[in-house]
Amino acid sequence: TALAASHLAAGLALAVLSFLLVGMGAGAAGTSLLVLLATGVEAGRRGAAATIVWVMMIAGFAVTAPLAGHFLDPFSGARLVAVSGTVSLVAFAVAVLAVTGIEPRRPEAAGRAETKPPFRAVLAQVLAEPAARRFTLFIFVSMLAYSAQELILEPYAGLVFAMTPGATTKLAGLQHGGVLAGMLFVAGFTVFIGGPVLGSLKLWTAVGCGLSALALGTIAAGGPIGPDFPLRAAVAGLGFGNGVYAVAAIGSMMALAGRGGEAERGTRMGVWGAAQGVAFGAGGFLGTLAVDLARLVASEPVYAYAAVFAAEGVLFLVALLISLRVEHVTVGRRHNPLTETASFQLNSGFEAR
């Protein structure tokens, strides 16, 4: 970005390469982390482990974005390089320290491996289940809506509301703070109240999708209003709705994946994880592409962004309708996939150093 100010072609080429490396690195690191969780955590605690990882990721966003935004103002290319470089170095150092010695030494395999059914047979069996197919579709549509605003919200705040790069970065931190609040809100309700109604993950999934759709519609309508529109409150509301949806969907995923044999459980998680990954990547790309296409026909950028945000809200409403047909999962105080973290422990070989 800083290089593009003086050498546009070189800056854009470096940006393309950098984004490709970020995506490849995040994918490789995320996949490796999931493998470590799968091999180092007891089967009954993997749901809690995945929840902890998700919460820590959101908490990291919520802390890092406001700090980076604070140091970005007053904005300059040199300051951008310094702040982004510092954040990258700190994140890399923390990651190296966190994983040092965490992978246990595995003895040489002894004896014959356990006979497992062919992957294609297990996959066909899973996809033959209507409940699994519906949940796969729900994951794809909802994550498409969830990720489509990821790369356009900050440019929207900068172009339409004249926010500085530092202010828009803080806005992202506010959104992720709302996500964390929504996740804790649902977990608190299911822990202290629970029951067939307030303990229903199906209910909270639908509520989260509805709140997210409402927030996106509000953001879309707020652009033409101008500077008087409370954008920060709307973004915080969007984050809260996203958090309610995300934690309920994760809980449902863990509960539904646990029904069936070991092979089916792994395949279900693989199918749903693939749907989530494809939708997340496609959402970011399609969101920015939709804005660019809308700006070709819109008289002002604000209307292009408003149309895309409104479309994302419609996607969340579609996800809400699909979620109403997903198999019902009720959690209580004792057996709650959202709150099993209370008894979460790592295996001795997986203990954090």
Tab-separated table of C-alpha atoms in Angstrom:
chain	number	residue	atom	x	y	z
A	1	THR	CA	0.000	0.000	0.000
A	2	ALA	CA	2.771	2.430	0.894
A	3	LEU	CA	4.697	1.557	-2.285
A	4	ALA	CA	1.600	2.070	-4.458
A	5	ALA	CA	1.555	5.754	-3.508
A	6	SER	CA	4.706	6.331	-5.573
A	7	HIS	CA	4.873	3.258	-7.855
A	8	LEU	CA	1.342	2.042	-8.550
A	9	ALA	CA	2.160	-1.028	-10.660
A	10	ALA	CA	4.875	-2.277	-8.312
A	11	GLY	CA	2.681	-1.631	-5.280
A	12	LEU	CA	-0.265	-3.542	-6.732
A	13	ALA	CA	1.954	-6.463	-7.765
A	14	LEU	CA	3.451	-6.654	-4.281
A	15	ALA	CA	-0.029	-6.412	-2.742
A	16	VAL	CA	-1.298	-9.335	-4.847
A	17	LEU	CA	1.692	-11.464	-3.839
A	18	SER	CA	1.295	-10.465	-0.194
A	19	PHE	CA	-2.399	-11.327	-0.061
A	20	LEU	CA	-1.701	-14.698	-1.679
A	21	LEU	CA	0.964	-15.424	0.932
A	22	VAL	CA	-1.359	-14.346	3.753
A	23	GLY	CA	-4.074	-16.681	2.506
A	24	MET	CA	-1.685	-19.588	2.038
A	25	GLY	CA	-0.109	-19.044	5.439
A	26	ALA	CA	-3.423	-18.726	7.245
A	27	GLY	CA	-4.738	-21.856	5.556
A	28	ALA	CA	-1.627	-23.890	6.327
A	29	ALA	CA	-1.456	-22.705	9.940
A	30	GLY	CA	-5.171	-23.199	10.535
A	31	THR	CA	-5.177	-26.709	9.100
A	32	SER	CA	-2.127	-27.676	11.150
A	33	LEU	CA	-3.747	-26.301	14.292
A	34	LEU	CA	-6.876	-28.368	13.700
A	35	VAL	CA	-4.731	-31.469	13.209
A	36	LEU	CA	-2.969	-30.768	16.512
A	37	LEU	CA	-6.332	-30.381	18.221
A	38	ALA	CA	-7.614	-33.598	16.687
A	39	THR	CA	-4.546	-35.624	17.675
A	40	GLY	CA	-3.710	-34.038	21.026
A	41	VAL	CA	-7.123	-33.547	22.633
A	42	GLU	CA	-9.394	-36.302	23.908
A	43	ALA	CA	-12.387	-36.971	21.683
A	44	GLY	CA	-14.920	-35.783	24.269
A	45	ARG	CA	-13.170	-32.443	24.656
A	46	ARG	CA	-12.516	-31.525	21.050
A	47	GLY	CA	-15.700	-29.468	20.837
A	48	ALA	CA	-14.595	-27.405	23.808
A	49	ALA	CA	-11.115	-27.055	22.323
A	50	ALA	CA	-12.526	-25.767	19.037
A	51	THR	CA	-14.701	-23.285	20.934
A	52	ILE	CA	-11.698	-22.012	22.895
A	53	VAL	CA	-9.690	-21.565	19.694
A	54	TRP	CA	-12.547	-19.628	18.062
A	55	VAL	CA	-13.025	-17.360	21.093
A	56	MET	CA	-9.290	-16.682	21.343
A	57	MET	CA	-9.174	-15.793	17.657
A	58	ILE	CA	-12.023	-13.301	18.012
A	59	ALA	CA	-10.473	-11.881	21.191
A	60	GLY	CA	-7.210	-11.391	19.314
A	61	PHE	CA	-9.025	-9.435	16.616
A	62	ALA	CA	-10.837	-7.347	19.209
A	63	VAL	CA	-7.589	-6.407	20.984
A	64	THR	CA	-5.242	-5.986	18.018
A	65	ALA	CA	-7.441	-3.875	15.732
A	66	PRO	CA	-8.017	-0.963	18.163
A	67	LEU	CA	-4.339	-0.887	19.139
A	68	ALA	CA	-3.200	-0.875	15.518
A	69	GLY	CA	-5.799	1.763	14.665
A	70	HIS	CA	-4.576	3.973	17.505
A	71	PHE	CA	-0.999	3.969	16.232
A	72	LEU	CA	-1.997	4.464	12.577
A	73	ASP	CA	-3.122	8.061	13.168
A	74	PRO	CA	-1.906	10.456	11.857
A	75	PHE	CA	-1.709	8.235	8.794
A	76	SER	CA	1.334	7.997	6.553
A	77	GLY	CA	2.899	5.297	4.425
A	78	ALA	CA	5.889	4.970	6.731
A	79	ARG	CA	3.638	4.688	9.786
A	80	LEU	CA	1.546	2.020	8.056
A	81	VAL	CA	4.665	-0.044	7.314
A	82	ALA	CA	5.909	0.356	10.888
A	83	VAL	CA	2.598	-0.604	12.522
A	84	SER	CA	1.823	-3.539	10.227
A	85	GLY	CA	5.397	-4.797	10.486
A	86	THR	CA	5.333	-4.605	14.278
A	87	VAL	CA	2.000	-6.437	14.482
A	88	SER	CA	3.273	-9.147	12.137
A	89	LEU	CA	6.508	-9.651	14.083
A	90	VAL	CA	4.704	-9.790	17.432
A	91	ALA	CA	2.107	-12.242	16.099
A	92	PHE	CA	4.801	-14.468	14.605
A	93	ALA	CA	6.866	-14.430	17.805
A	94	VAL	CA	3.841	-15.275	19.968
A	95	ALA	CA	2.844	-18.099	17.606
A	96	VAL	CA	6.355	-19.587	17.649
A	97	LEU	CA	6.493	-19.472	21.442
A	98	ALA	CA	2.999	-20.970	21.721
A	99	VAL	CA	3.694	-24.004	19.538
A	100	THR	CA	7.272	-24.693	20.655
A	101	GLY	CA	7.300	-28.186	22.117
A	102	ILE	CA	3.537	-28.550	21.856
A	103	GLU	CA	3.575	-31.448	19.401
A	104	PRO	CA	4.314	-34.711	21.195
A	105	ARG	CA	6.912	-37.109	19.899
A	106	ARG	CA	5.131	-40.004	18.306
A	107	PRO	CA	6.619	-43.477	18.676
A	108	GLU	CA	6.994	-45.608	15.581
A	109	ALA	CA	3.722	-47.234	14.632
A	110	ALA	CA	3.567	-50.799	15.848
A	111	GLY	CA	1.317	-53.483	14.563
A	112	ARG	CA	-1.186	-53.333	11.782
A	113	ALA	CA	-3.292	-50.233	11.289
A	114	GLU	CA	-6.962	-50.434	12.118
A	115	THR	CA	-9.110	-51.234	9.119
A	116	LYS	CA	-11.300	-48.287	8.178
A	117	PRO	CA	-14.085	-48.034	5.626
A	118	PRO	CA	-13.267	-46.262	2.326
A	119	PHE	CA	-13.607	-42.487	2.445
A	120	ARG	CA	-15.985	-42.372	-0.517
A	121	ALA	CA	-18.341	-44.815	1.150
A	122	VAL	CA	-18.410	-42.799	4.368
A	123	LEU	CA	-18.851	-39.518	2.449
A	124	ALA	CA	-21.752	-40.953	0.461
A	125	GLN	CA	-23.345	-42.192	3.679
A	126	VAL	CA	-23.067	-38.754	5.289
A	127	LEU	CA	-24.396	-36.871	2.254
A	128	ALA	CA	-27.306	-39.303	2.032
A	129	GLU	CA	-28.578	-37.937	5.348
A	130	PRO	CA	-31.063	-35.059	4.768
A	131	ALA	CA	-30.065	-33.436	8.073
A	132	ALA	CA	-26.385	-33.375	7.095
A	133	ARG	CA	-27.177	-31.937	3.655
A	134	ARG	CA	-29.353	-29.184	5.108
A	135	PHE	CA	-26.729	-28.249	7.675
A	136	THR	CA	-24.049	-28.155	4.961
A	137	LEU	CA	-26.205	-25.771	2.933
A	138	PHE	CA	-26.842	-23.643	6.018
A	139	ILE	CA	-23.122	-23.417	6.806
A	140	PHE	CA	-22.318	-22.374	3.243
A	141	VAL	CA	-25.006	-19.690	2.911
A	142	SER	CA	-24.494	-18.215	6.387
A	143	MET	CA	-20.693	-18.095	6.088
A	144	LEU	CA	-21.022	-16.514	2.653
A	145	ALA	CA	-23.087	-13.731	4.236
A	146	TYR	CA	-20.759	-13.559	7.262
A	147	SER	CA	-17.587	-13.094	5.222
A	148	ALA	CA	-18.904	-10.943	2.376
A	149	GLN	CA	-18.761	-7.790	4.507
A	150	GLU	CA	-15.280	-8.583	5.827
A	151	LEU	CA	-13.354	-6.674	3.148
A	152	ILE	CA	-15.804	-3.891	2.317
A	153	LEU	CA	-16.823	-2.505	5.710
A	154	GLU	CA	-13.643	-0.498	6.300
A	155	PRO	CA	-13.528	0.999	2.757
A	156	TYR	CA	-17.214	1.875	3.190
A	157	ALA	CA	-16.474	3.728	6.417
A	158	GLY	CA	-13.574	5.552	4.786
A	159	LEU	CA	-15.276	6.528	1.519
A	160	VAL	CA	-18.777	7.282	2.779
A	161	PHE	CA	-18.127	8.495	6.331
A	162	ALA	CA	-14.664	10.009	5.725
A	163	MET	CA	-13.039	7.971	8.498
A	164	THR	CA	-9.255	7.792	8.690
A	165	PRO	CA	-7.456	4.440	8.248
A	166	GLY	CA	-6.866	4.373	11.995
A	167	ALA	CA	-10.553	4.959	12.725
A	168	THR	CA	-11.688	2.248	10.309
A	169	THR	CA	-9.246	-0.213	11.882
A	170	LYS	CA	-10.719	0.585	15.295
A	171	LEU	CA	-14.150	0.004	13.753
A	172	ALA	CA	-13.102	-3.557	12.893
A	173	GLY	CA	-12.012	-4.021	16.499
A	174	LEU	CA	-15.413	-2.788	17.666
A	175	GLN	CA	-17.118	-5.316	15.417
A	176	HIS	CA	-15.055	-8.206	16.753
A	177	GLY	CA	-15.689	-7.005	20.287
A	178	GLY	CA	-19.381	-7.312	19.468
A	179	VAL	CA	-18.788	-10.833	18.154
A	180	LEU	CA	-17.140	-11.813	21.434
A	181	ALA	CA	-19.996	-10.244	23.424
A	182	GLY	CA	-22.576	-12.167	21.383
A	183	MET	CA	-20.774	-15.446	21.928
A	184	LEU	CA	-20.537	-14.902	25.682
A	185	PHE	CA	-24.195	-13.810	25.788
A	186	VAL	CA	-25.434	-17.070	24.272
A	187	ALA	CA	-23.079	-19.160	26.392
A	188	GLY	CA	-24.342	-17.385	29.523
A	189	PHE	CA	-27.987	-17.993	28.660
A	190	THR	CA	-27.440	-21.679	27.978
A	191	VAL	CA	-25.395	-22.111	31.167
A	192	PHE	CA	-27.584	-20.315	33.684
A	193	ILE	CA	-31.027	-20.822	32.138
A	194	GLY	CA	-30.992	-23.492	29.423
A	195	GLY	CA	-34.167	-25.482	28.960
A	196	PRO	CA	-36.099	-26.467	25.846
A	197	VAL	CA	-36.533	-22.852	24.673
A	198	LEU	CA	-33.603	-20.692	25.787
A	199	GLY	CA	-31.313	-23.704	25.585
A	200	SER	CA	-32.182	-24.313	21.937
A	201	LEU	CA	-29.194	-23.767	19.655
A	202	LYS	CA	-31.618	-23.755	16.737
A	203	LEU	CA	-33.340	-20.728	18.291
A	204	TRP	CA	-30.084	-18.854	18.902
A	205	THR	CA	-28.823	-19.634	15.407
A	206	ALA	CA	-31.978	-18.131	13.923
A	207	VAL	CA	-31.786	-15.132	16.276
A	208	GLY	CA	-28.159	-14.523	15.301
A	209	CYS	CA	-28.965	-14.659	11.592
A	210	GLY	CA	-31.914	-12.310	12.097
A	211	LEU	CA	-29.880	-9.792	14.112
A	212	SER	CA	-27.098	-9.880	11.522
A	213	ALA	CA	-29.581	-9.267	8.699
A	214	LEU	CA	-31.133	-6.368	10.621
A	215	ALA	CA	-27.732	-4.804	11.300
A	216	LEU	CA	-26.656	-5.109	7.669
A	217	GLY	CA	-29.916	-3.529	6.534
A	218	THR	CA	-29.354	-0.688	9.004
A	219	ILE	CA	-25.800	-0.130	7.739
A	220	ALA	CA	-27.072	-0.122	4.157
A	221	ALA	CA	-29.742	2.449	4.996
A	222	GLY	CA	-27.338	4.574	7.040
A	223	GLY	CA	-25.011	5.565	4.224
A	224	PRO	CA	-27.399	8.026	2.533
A	225	ILE	CA	-28.142	9.597	5.937
A	226	GLY	CA	-24.569	10.845	6.188
A	227	PRO	CA	-22.283	11.676	9.123
A	228	ASP	CA	-25.154	11.780	11.629
A	229	PHE	CA	-25.753	8.050	11.236
A	230	PRO	CA	-24.444	6.044	14.255
A	231	LEU	CA	-22.217	3.741	12.218
A	232	ARG	CA	-20.243	2.495	15.221
A	233	ALA	CA	-23.392	1.358	17.016
A	234	ALA	CA	-24.624	-0.416	13.878
A	235	VAL	CA	-21.274	-2.169	13.414
A	236	ALA	CA	-21.246	-3.237	17.068
A	237	GLY	CA	-24.770	-4.612	16.555
A	238	LEU	CA	-23.588	-6.496	13.484
A	239	GLY	CA	-20.760	-8.012	15.503
A	240	PHE	CA	-23.139	-9.016	18.293
A	241	GLY	CA	-25.485	-10.738	15.842
A	242	ASN	CA	-22.536	-12.473	14.172
A	243	GLY	CA	-21.347	-13.720	17.562
A	244	VAL	CA	-24.765	-15.097	18.505
A	245	TYR	CA	-24.982	-16.886	15.157
A	246	ALA	CA	-21.403	-18.171	15.227
A	247	VAL	CA	-21.379	-19.722	18.685
A	248	ALA	CA	-24.799	-21.343	18.211
A	249	ALA	CA	-23.755	-22.726	14.828
A	250	ILE	CA	-20.517	-24.106	16.294
A	251	GLY	CA	-22.444	-25.752	19.127
A	252	SER	CA	-24.924	-27.275	16.689
A	253	MET	CA	-22.075	-28.506	14.517
A	254	MET	CA	-20.381	-30.230	17.441
A	255	ALA	CA	-23.642	-31.804	18.630
A	256	LEU	CA	-24.762	-32.992	15.193
A	257	ALA	CA	-21.315	-34.302	14.284
A	258	GLY	CA	-21.332	-36.473	17.397
A	259	ARG	CA	-24.253	-38.542	16.153
A	260	GLY	CA	-23.027	-41.651	14.391
A	261	GLY	CA	-19.838	-43.654	14.207
A	262	GLU	CA	-16.309	-42.296	14.487
A	263	ALA	CA	-15.794	-42.301	10.720
A	264	GLU	CA	-19.074	-40.483	10.119
A	265	ARG	CA	-18.226	-37.882	12.776
A	266	GLY	CA	-14.918	-37.066	11.135
A	267	THR	CA	-16.433	-36.927	7.675
A	268	ARG	CA	-19.276	-34.670	8.825
A	269	MET	CA	-16.785	-32.229	10.333
A	270	GLY	CA	-14.716	-32.402	7.156
A	271	VAL	CA	-17.697	-31.669	4.909
A	272	TRP	CA	-18.900	-28.801	7.093
A	273	GLY	CA	-15.388	-27.439	7.456
A	274	ALA	CA	-14.957	-27.497	3.684
A	275	ALA	CA	-18.289	-25.699	3.202
A	276	GLN	CA	-17.223	-23.069	5.731
A	277	GLY	CA	-13.791	-22.595	4.146
A	278	VAL	CA	-15.059	-22.317	0.576
A	279	ALA	CA	-17.832	-19.910	1.596
A	280	PHE	CA	-15.468	-17.760	3.657
A	281	GLY	CA	-13.000	-17.390	0.793
A	282	ALA	CA	-15.702	-16.856	-1.808
A	283	GLY	CA	-17.533	-14.338	0.376
A	284	GLY	CA	-14.588	-11.976	0.666
A	285	PHE	CA	-13.942	-12.136	-3.074
A	286	LEU	CA	-17.584	-11.827	-4.139
A	287	GLY	CA	-18.248	-8.966	-1.712
A	288	THR	CA	-15.507	-6.794	-3.184
A	289	LEU	CA	-16.407	-7.840	-6.733
A	290	ALA	CA	-20.059	-6.941	-6.141
A	291	VAL	CA	-19.086	-3.475	-4.897
A	292	ASP	CA	-16.910	-2.854	-7.962
A	293	LEU	CA	-19.688	-3.974	-10.305
A	294	ALA	CA	-22.306	-1.921	-8.463
A	295	ARG	CA	-20.116	1.186	-8.674
A	296	LEU	CA	-20.181	0.890	-12.465
A	297	VAL	CA	-23.917	1.570	-12.491
A	298	ALA	CA	-24.469	3.517	-9.257
A	299	SER	CA	-24.350	7.304	-9.322
A	300	GLU	CA	-22.539	7.449	-5.956
A	301	PRO	CA	-20.346	4.934	-4.097
A	302	VAL	CA	-22.713	5.023	-1.131
A	303	TYR	CA	-25.489	3.408	-3.167
A	304	ALA	CA	-23.179	0.680	-4.451
A	305	TYR	CA	-22.143	-0.243	-0.921
A	306	ALA	CA	-25.744	-0.014	0.297
A	307	ALA	CA	-26.892	-2.472	-2.373
A	308	VAL	CA	-24.198	-4.994	-1.436
A	309	PHE	CA	-24.861	-4.715	2.307
A	310	ALA	CA	-28.574	-5.181	1.639
A	311	ALA	CA	-27.839	-8.284	-0.451
A	312	GLU	CA	-25.746	-9.697	2.396
A	313	GLY	CA	-28.666	-9.091	4.741
A	314	VAL	CA	-30.910	-11.064	2.393
A	315	LEU	CA	-28.381	-13.922	2.461
A	316	PHE	CA	-28.610	-13.993	6.247
A	317	LEU	CA	-32.408	-14.156	5.977
A	318	VAL	CA	-32.067	-17.108	3.601
A	319	ALA	CA	-29.726	-18.737	6.128
A	320	LEU	CA	-32.321	-18.090	8.838
A	321	LEU	CA	-34.987	-19.917	6.822
A	322	ILE	CA	-32.634	-22.844	6.252
A	323	SER	CA	-31.729	-22.950	9.957
A	324	LEU	CA	-35.397	-23.464	10.840
A	325	ARG	CA	-35.205	-26.809	9.018
A	326	VAL	CA	-31.981	-27.893	10.697
A	327	GLU	CA	-32.266	-30.675	13.261
A	328	HIS	CA	-33.154	-29.376	16.724
A	329	VAL	CA	-30.356	-29.316	19.307
A	330	THR	CA	-31.094	-28.386	22.920
A	331	VAL	CA	-28.367	-27.870	25.495
A	332	GLY	CA	-28.554	-27.746	29.249
A	333	ARG	CA	-26.300	-27.054	32.168
A	334	ARG	CA	-24.699	-30.478	32.268
A	335	HIS	CA	-24.226	-31.356	28.631
A	336	ASN	CA	-23.567	-28.108	26.817
A	337	PRO	CA	-21.183	-28.078	23.836
A	338	LEU	CA	-20.704	-24.347	24.364
A	339	THR	CA	-19.594	-24.602	27.969
A	340	GLU	CA	-17.697	-27.857	28.248
A	341	THR	CA	-14.624	-25.637	28.485
A	342	ALA	CA	-15.075	-25.743	32.254
A	343	SER	CA	-13.649	-29.277	32.272
A	344	PHE	CA	-11.348	-28.753	29.312
A	345	GLN	CA	-7.851	-30.127	29.728
A	346	LEU	CA	-5.151	-30.911	27.243
A	347	ASN	CA	-3.432	-34.261	27.080
A	348	SER	CA	-0.059	-34.302	28.787
A	349	GLY	CA	1.718	-34.506	25.454
A	350	PHE	CA	-0.224	-31.503	24.183
A	351	GLU	CA	0.395	-29.277	27.197
A	352	ALA	CA	1.205	-25.656	26.354
A	353	ARG	CA	4.734	-24.681	27.236
